[in-house]
Coordinates of C-alpha atoms in Angstrom, one line a residue:
Q1 CA 98.9 175.0 204.1
V2 CA 100.3 172.4 201.7
Q3 CA 97.9 170.5 199.3
L4 CA 99.0 167.1 198.0
V5 CA 97.5 165.3 195.0
E6 CA 98.5 161.7 194.3
S7 CA 98.2 159.9 191.0
G8 CA 99.5 156.7 189.4
G9 CA 97.8 154.0 191.3
G10 CA 96.2 151.0 189.6
S11 CA 96.1 147.3 189.3
V12 CA 99.1 145.2 188.3
Q13 CA 100.2 141.6 188.5
A14 CA 102.8 140.4 190.9
G15 CA 106.2 141.2 189.7
G16 CA 105.0 144.3 187.9
S17 CA 105.8 148.0 188.5
L18 CA 104.0 151.2 189.2
T19 CA 105.1 154.7 189.7
L20 CA 103.1 157.0 192.1
S21 CA 103.3 160.8 191.8
C22 CA 102.4 163.4 194.4
A23 CA 102.2 167.0 193.3
A24 CA 102.6 169.5 196.2
S25 CA 101.4 173.1 196.3
G26 CA 104.1 174.2 198.8
Y27 CA 107.6 173.2 200.0
T28 CA 108.5 171.2 203.1
D29 CA 111.7 169.7 204.1
Y30 CA 110.3 166.2 204.5
M31 CA 107.9 164.2 202.5
G32 CA 106.8 160.6 202.5
W33 CA 104.7 157.8 201.2
F34 CA 102.4 155.7 203.5
R35 CA 100.0 152.9 202.9
Q36 CA 97.0 151.5 204.7
V37 CA 94.8 148.4 204.3
P38 CA 91.4 148.2 205.9
G39 CA 91.6 147.2 209.5
K40 CA 95.3 148.0 209.9
E41 CA 97.2 151.0 210.9
R42 CA 98.8 153.3 208.4
E43 CA 102.5 152.5 207.9
G44 CA 105.4 154.4 206.5
V45 CA 106.8 153.1 203.2
A46 CA 109.4 155.7 202.3
A47 CA 110.4 159.2 203.3
S48 CA 112.8 161.7 202.0
H49 CA 114.5 164.9 202.9
I50 CA 114.7 167.8 200.4
R51 CA 118.5 167.3 200.4
G52 CA 118.3 163.7 199.4
R53 CA 118.4 161.6 202.6
T54 CA 115.9 158.7 202.4
W55 CA 114.3 156.1 204.7
Y56 CA 112.5 152.9 203.7
L57 CA 110.3 150.3 205.3
E58 CA 112.4 147.2 205.6
S59 CA 110.0 145.1 203.4
V60 CA 110.3 147.5 200.4
K61 CA 114.0 148.1 200.5
G62 CA 115.6 147.2 197.1
R63 CA 112.1 147.3 195.4
F64 CA 110.8 150.8 196.0
T65 CA 112.6 154.1 195.3
I66 CA 111.4 157.5 196.6
S67 CA 112.5 160.6 194.7
K68 CA 111.7 164.2 194.4
D69 CA 111.7 166.6 191.5
N70 CA 112.2 169.9 193.3
F71 CA 111.6 172.0 190.2
K72 CA 108.2 170.4 189.7
N73 CA 107.7 170.0 193.4
T74 CA 106.6 166.5 192.8
L75 CA 107.3 163.4 194.9
Y76 CA 107.6 160.0 193.3
L77 CA 107.5 156.4 194.4
Q78 CA 108.9 153.9 191.9
M79 CA 107.6 150.5 192.9
N80 CA 109.2 147.4 191.3
S81 CA 108.8 143.7 191.9
L82 CA 105.4 144.3 193.4
K83 CA 103.8 141.7 195.7
P84 CA 100.2 141.0 196.6
E85 CA 101.0 142.2 200.1
D86 CA 101.8 145.6 198.7
T87 CA 98.1 146.1 198.0
A88 CA 96.9 149.1 199.9
M89 CA 95.8 152.7 199.6
Y90 CA 98.9 154.8 199.2
Y91 CA 99.1 158.3 200.7
C92 CA 101.5 161.1 200.1
A93 CA 102.4 163.2 203.1
A94 CA 104.5 166.3 203.9
T95 CA 105.6 167.8 207.2
S96 CA 107.0 171.0 208.4
R97 CA 108.2 169.4 211.6
V98 CA 111.9 169.0 211.9
G99 CA 114.1 167.6 214.6
P100 CA 116.7 164.9 215.3
T101 CA 114.3 162.7 217.2
I102 CA 111.5 162.7 214.7
D103 CA 110.8 159.4 213.0
Y104 CA 109.8 160.3 209.4
L105 CA 108.3 156.9 208.8
R106 CA 105.7 157.5 211.5
P107 CA 102.3 158.9 210.3
S108 CA 102.1 161.1 213.4
S109 CA 105.2 163.1 212.2
Y110 CA 103.3 164.5 209.3
N111 CA 100.7 167.3 209.2
Y112 CA 99.7 167.4 205.5
W113 CA 98.1 164.5 203.7
G114 CA 96.8 163.6 200.2
Q115 CA 93.6 161.8 199.5
G116 CA 95.3 158.5 198.5
T117 CA 95.6 156.4 195.5
Q118 CA 94.8 152.6 195.4
V119 CA 97.4 150.1 194.4
T120 CA 96.2 146.5 193.8
V121 CA 98.6 143.7 193.1
S122 CA 97.2 140.4 192.0
A123 CA 98.9 137.0 192.4

């Protein structure tokens, strides 16, 4: 069982930056960040493999960066040039599932979830 605790959410004006953190109690090969707004499905924002490979939602490429401090076992999401449409509850996730056909930006690929942290971007 892996427990995940997010922090770092908040309110910021458009164009601003935030860094989310996710402290994990155990190690998995893959971790990711997801977001959800009321009435919409949860979507994958960024994912990473423990050896450094990363994946990003197209709309955040060039603005968001996912990284992992393996010593601290903490996942980060650096978010720059934030837009109002980035407003959502952000969730950290981890998975023990591995395989060449797994889409690590799909919520169904993950079996451990944090409680979420709210990010609000005002125009």
